[in-house]
């Protein structure tokens, strides 16, 4: 959240399955699992990262990514950049 505070306003919506991060609509989700937190976001292209272990799914001209974060250091600069990009590509 500290990173996103530098990007722009974010509405945080806690729901039963996790936390949705929104502008006009969701641009990312955090879902707690047993051994990791799943961070999902969509981009206009597929991107590779060691924490993205599920097959990247295309949907409506965008690609849905899920990164499994086991430790805080798994959320690296590359993921921060893509989360920023997901934010900037989401409707205001």
PDB file of C-alpha atoms in Angstrom:
ATOM      1  CA  UNK A   1       0.000   0.000   0.000  1.00  0.00           C
ATOM      2  CA  UNK A   2       2.910   2.358   0.629  1.00  0.00           C
ATOM      3  CA  UNK A   3       3.911   1.919  -2.996  1.00  0.00           C
ATOM      4  CA  UNK A   4       0.388   2.522  -4.300  1.00  0.00           C
ATOM      5  CA  UNK A   5       0.101   5.676  -2.183  1.00  0.00           C
ATOM      6  CA  UNK A   6       2.819   7.131  -4.430  1.00  0.00           C
ATOM      7  CA  UNK A   7       0.850   6.211  -7.569  1.00  0.00           C
ATOM      8  CA  UNK A   8      -2.592   7.619  -6.805  1.00  0.00           C
ATOM      9  CA  UNK A   9      -5.766   7.173  -4.777  1.00  0.00           C
ATOM     10  CA  UNK A  10      -6.803   3.575  -4.154  1.00  0.00           C
ATOM     11  CA  UNK A  11     -10.062   2.337  -2.694  1.00  0.00           C
ATOM     12  CA  UNK A  12      -9.422  -0.742  -0.528  1.00  0.00           C
ATOM     13  CA  UNK A  13     -12.397  -3.097  -0.369  1.00  0.00           C
ATOM     14  CA  UNK A  14     -12.123  -5.990   2.096  1.00  0.00           C
ATOM     15  CA  UNK A  15     -14.304  -8.913   0.985  1.00  0.00           C
ATOM     16  CA  UNK A  16     -14.717 -12.459   2.266  1.00  0.00           C
ATOM     17  CA  UNK A  17     -12.062 -13.873  -0.115  1.00  0.00           C
ATOM     18  CA  UNK A  18      -9.440 -11.151   0.361  1.00  0.00           C
ATOM     19  CA  UNK A  19      -8.867  -7.512  -0.525  1.00  0.00           C
ATOM     20  CA  UNK A  20      -9.804  -5.785  -3.767  1.00  0.00           C
ATOM     21  CA  UNK A  21      -7.781  -2.735  -4.802  1.00  0.00           C
ATOM     22  CA  UNK A  22      -9.841  -0.348  -6.925  1.00  0.00           C
ATOM     23  CA  UNK A  23     -10.013   2.837  -8.873  1.00  0.00           C
ATOM     24  CA  UNK A  24     -13.404   2.913 -10.648  1.00  0.00           C
ATOM     25  CA  UNK A  25     -13.151  -0.904 -10.648  1.00  0.00           C
ATOM     26  CA  UNK A  26     -10.704  -3.512  -9.395  1.00  0.00           C
ATOM     27  CA  UNK A  27      -7.170  -3.416 -10.793  1.00  0.00           C
ATOM     28  CA  UNK A  28      -5.658  -5.918  -8.328  1.00  0.00           C
ATOM     29  CA  UNK A  29      -6.662  -8.461  -5.715  1.00  0.00           C
ATOM     30  CA  UNK A  30      -4.922  -9.953  -2.701  1.00  0.00           C
ATOM     31  CA  UNK A  31      -6.126 -13.370  -1.595  1.00  0.00           C
ATOM     32  CA  UNK A  32      -4.612 -15.042   1.456  1.00  0.00           C
ATOM     33  CA  UNK A  33      -3.810 -18.717   0.958  1.00  0.00           C
ATOM     34  CA  UNK A  34      -2.241 -21.215   3.350  1.00  0.00           C
ATOM     35  CA  UNK A  35       1.383 -20.693   2.331  1.00  0.00           C
ATOM     36  CA  UNK A  36       1.287 -17.456   0.320  1.00  0.00           C
ATOM     37  CA  UNK A  37      -0.751 -14.418  -0.659  1.00  0.00           C
ATOM     38  CA  UNK A  38      -1.995 -14.487  -4.237  1.00  0.00           C
ATOM     39  CA  UNK A  39      -1.636 -11.091  -5.933  1.00  0.00           C
ATOM     40  CA  UNK A  40      -3.665 -10.897  -9.132  1.00  0.00           C
ATOM     41  CA  UNK A  41      -3.666  -8.115 -11.707  1.00  0.00           C
ATOM     42  CA  UNK A  42      -4.214  -7.677 -15.429  1.00  0.00           C
ATOM     43  CA  UNK A  43      -2.047  -6.060 -18.078  1.00  0.00           C
ATOM     44  CA  UNK A  44      -2.349  -5.529 -21.839  1.00  0.00           C
ATOM     45  CA  UNK A  45       0.397  -8.140 -22.371  1.00  0.00           C
ATOM     46  CA  UNK A  46       1.693 -11.270 -20.651  1.00  0.00           C
ATOM     47  CA  UNK A  47       4.732 -10.873 -18.378  1.00  0.00           C
ATOM     48  CA  UNK A  48       7.026 -13.522 -16.853  1.00  0.00           C
ATOM     49  CA  UNK A  49       8.109 -13.601 -13.214  1.00  0.00           C
ATOM     50  CA  UNK A  50       9.250 -16.429 -10.907  1.00  0.00           C
ATOM     51  CA  UNK A  51       6.244 -15.870  -8.590  1.00  0.00           C
ATOM     52  CA  UNK A  52       3.730 -16.152 -11.460  1.00  0.00           C
ATOM     53  CA  UNK A  53       3.210 -19.893 -11.352  1.00  0.00           C
ATOM     54  CA  UNK A  54      -0.239 -20.195 -12.939  1.00  0.00           C
ATOM     55  CA  UNK A  55      -0.714 -19.996 -16.671  1.00  0.00           C
ATOM     56  CA  UNK A  56      -1.317 -16.367 -17.697  1.00  0.00           C
ATOM     57  CA  UNK A  57      -4.897 -16.166 -18.952  1.00  0.00           C
ATOM     58  CA  UNK A  58      -6.001 -13.863 -21.807  1.00  0.00           C
ATOM     59  CA  UNK A  59      -9.376 -12.195 -21.279  1.00  0.00           C
ATOM     60  CA  UNK A  60     -10.919  -9.405 -23.330  1.00  0.00           C
ATOM     61  CA  UNK A  61      -7.648  -8.131 -24.788  1.00  0.00           C
ATOM     62  CA  UNK A  62      -5.902  -8.241 -21.400  1.00  0.00           C
ATOM     63  CA  UNK A  63      -3.839 -10.863 -19.605  1.00  0.00           C
ATOM     64  CA  UNK A  64      -4.719 -11.990 -16.090  1.00  0.00           C
ATOM     65  CA  UNK A  65      -1.681 -12.730 -13.877  1.00  0.00           C
ATOM     66  CA  UNK A  66      -1.486 -14.341 -10.437  1.00  0.00           C
ATOM     67  CA  UNK A  67       1.736 -14.020  -8.416  1.00  0.00           C
ATOM     68  CA  UNK A  68       2.137 -16.192  -5.319  1.00  0.00           C
ATOM     69  CA  UNK A  69       3.990 -14.146  -2.710  1.00  0.00           C
ATOM     70  CA  UNK A  70       5.468 -16.269   0.081  1.00  0.00           C
ATOM     71  CA  UNK A  71       7.694 -13.591   1.654  1.00  0.00           C
ATOM     72  CA  UNK A  72       7.595  -9.760   1.638  1.00  0.00           C
ATOM     73  CA  UNK A  73      10.742  -9.682  -0.520  1.00  0.00           C
ATOM     74  CA  UNK A  74       8.859 -11.589  -3.262  1.00  0.00           C
ATOM     75  CA  UNK A  75       7.104  -8.290  -4.000  1.00  0.00           C
ATOM     76  CA  UNK A  76      10.055  -6.885  -5.929  1.00  0.00           C
ATOM     77  CA  UNK A  77      10.555  -3.836  -8.161  1.00  0.00           C
ATOM     78  CA  UNK A  78       9.338  -5.687 -11.244  1.00  0.00           C
ATOM     79  CA  UNK A  79       6.021  -6.606  -9.587  1.00  0.00           C
ATOM     80  CA  UNK A  80       5.722  -3.054  -8.217  1.00  0.00           C
ATOM     81  CA  UNK A  81       6.096  -1.729 -11.750  1.00  0.00           C
ATOM     82  CA  UNK A  82       3.448  -4.069 -13.126  1.00  0.00           C
ATOM     83  CA  UNK A  83       1.068  -3.206 -10.284  1.00  0.00           C
ATOM     84  CA  UNK A  84       1.596   0.479 -11.130  1.00  0.00           C
ATOM     85  CA  UNK A  85       0.900  -0.316 -14.784  1.00  0.00           C
ATOM     86  CA  UNK A  86      -2.281  -2.224 -13.847  1.00  0.00           C
ATOM     87  CA  UNK A  87      -3.377   0.822 -11.819  1.00  0.00           C
ATOM     88  CA  UNK A  88      -2.652   3.259 -14.649  1.00  0.00           C
ATOM     89  CA  UNK A  89      -4.498   1.079 -17.207  1.00  0.00           C
ATOM     90  CA  UNK A  90      -7.608   0.796 -15.055  1.00  0.00           C
ATOM     91  CA  UNK A  91     -10.523   3.233 -15.470  1.00  0.00           C
ATOM     92  CA  UNK A  92     -10.560   6.252 -13.177  1.00  0.00           C
TER      93      UNK A  92
END
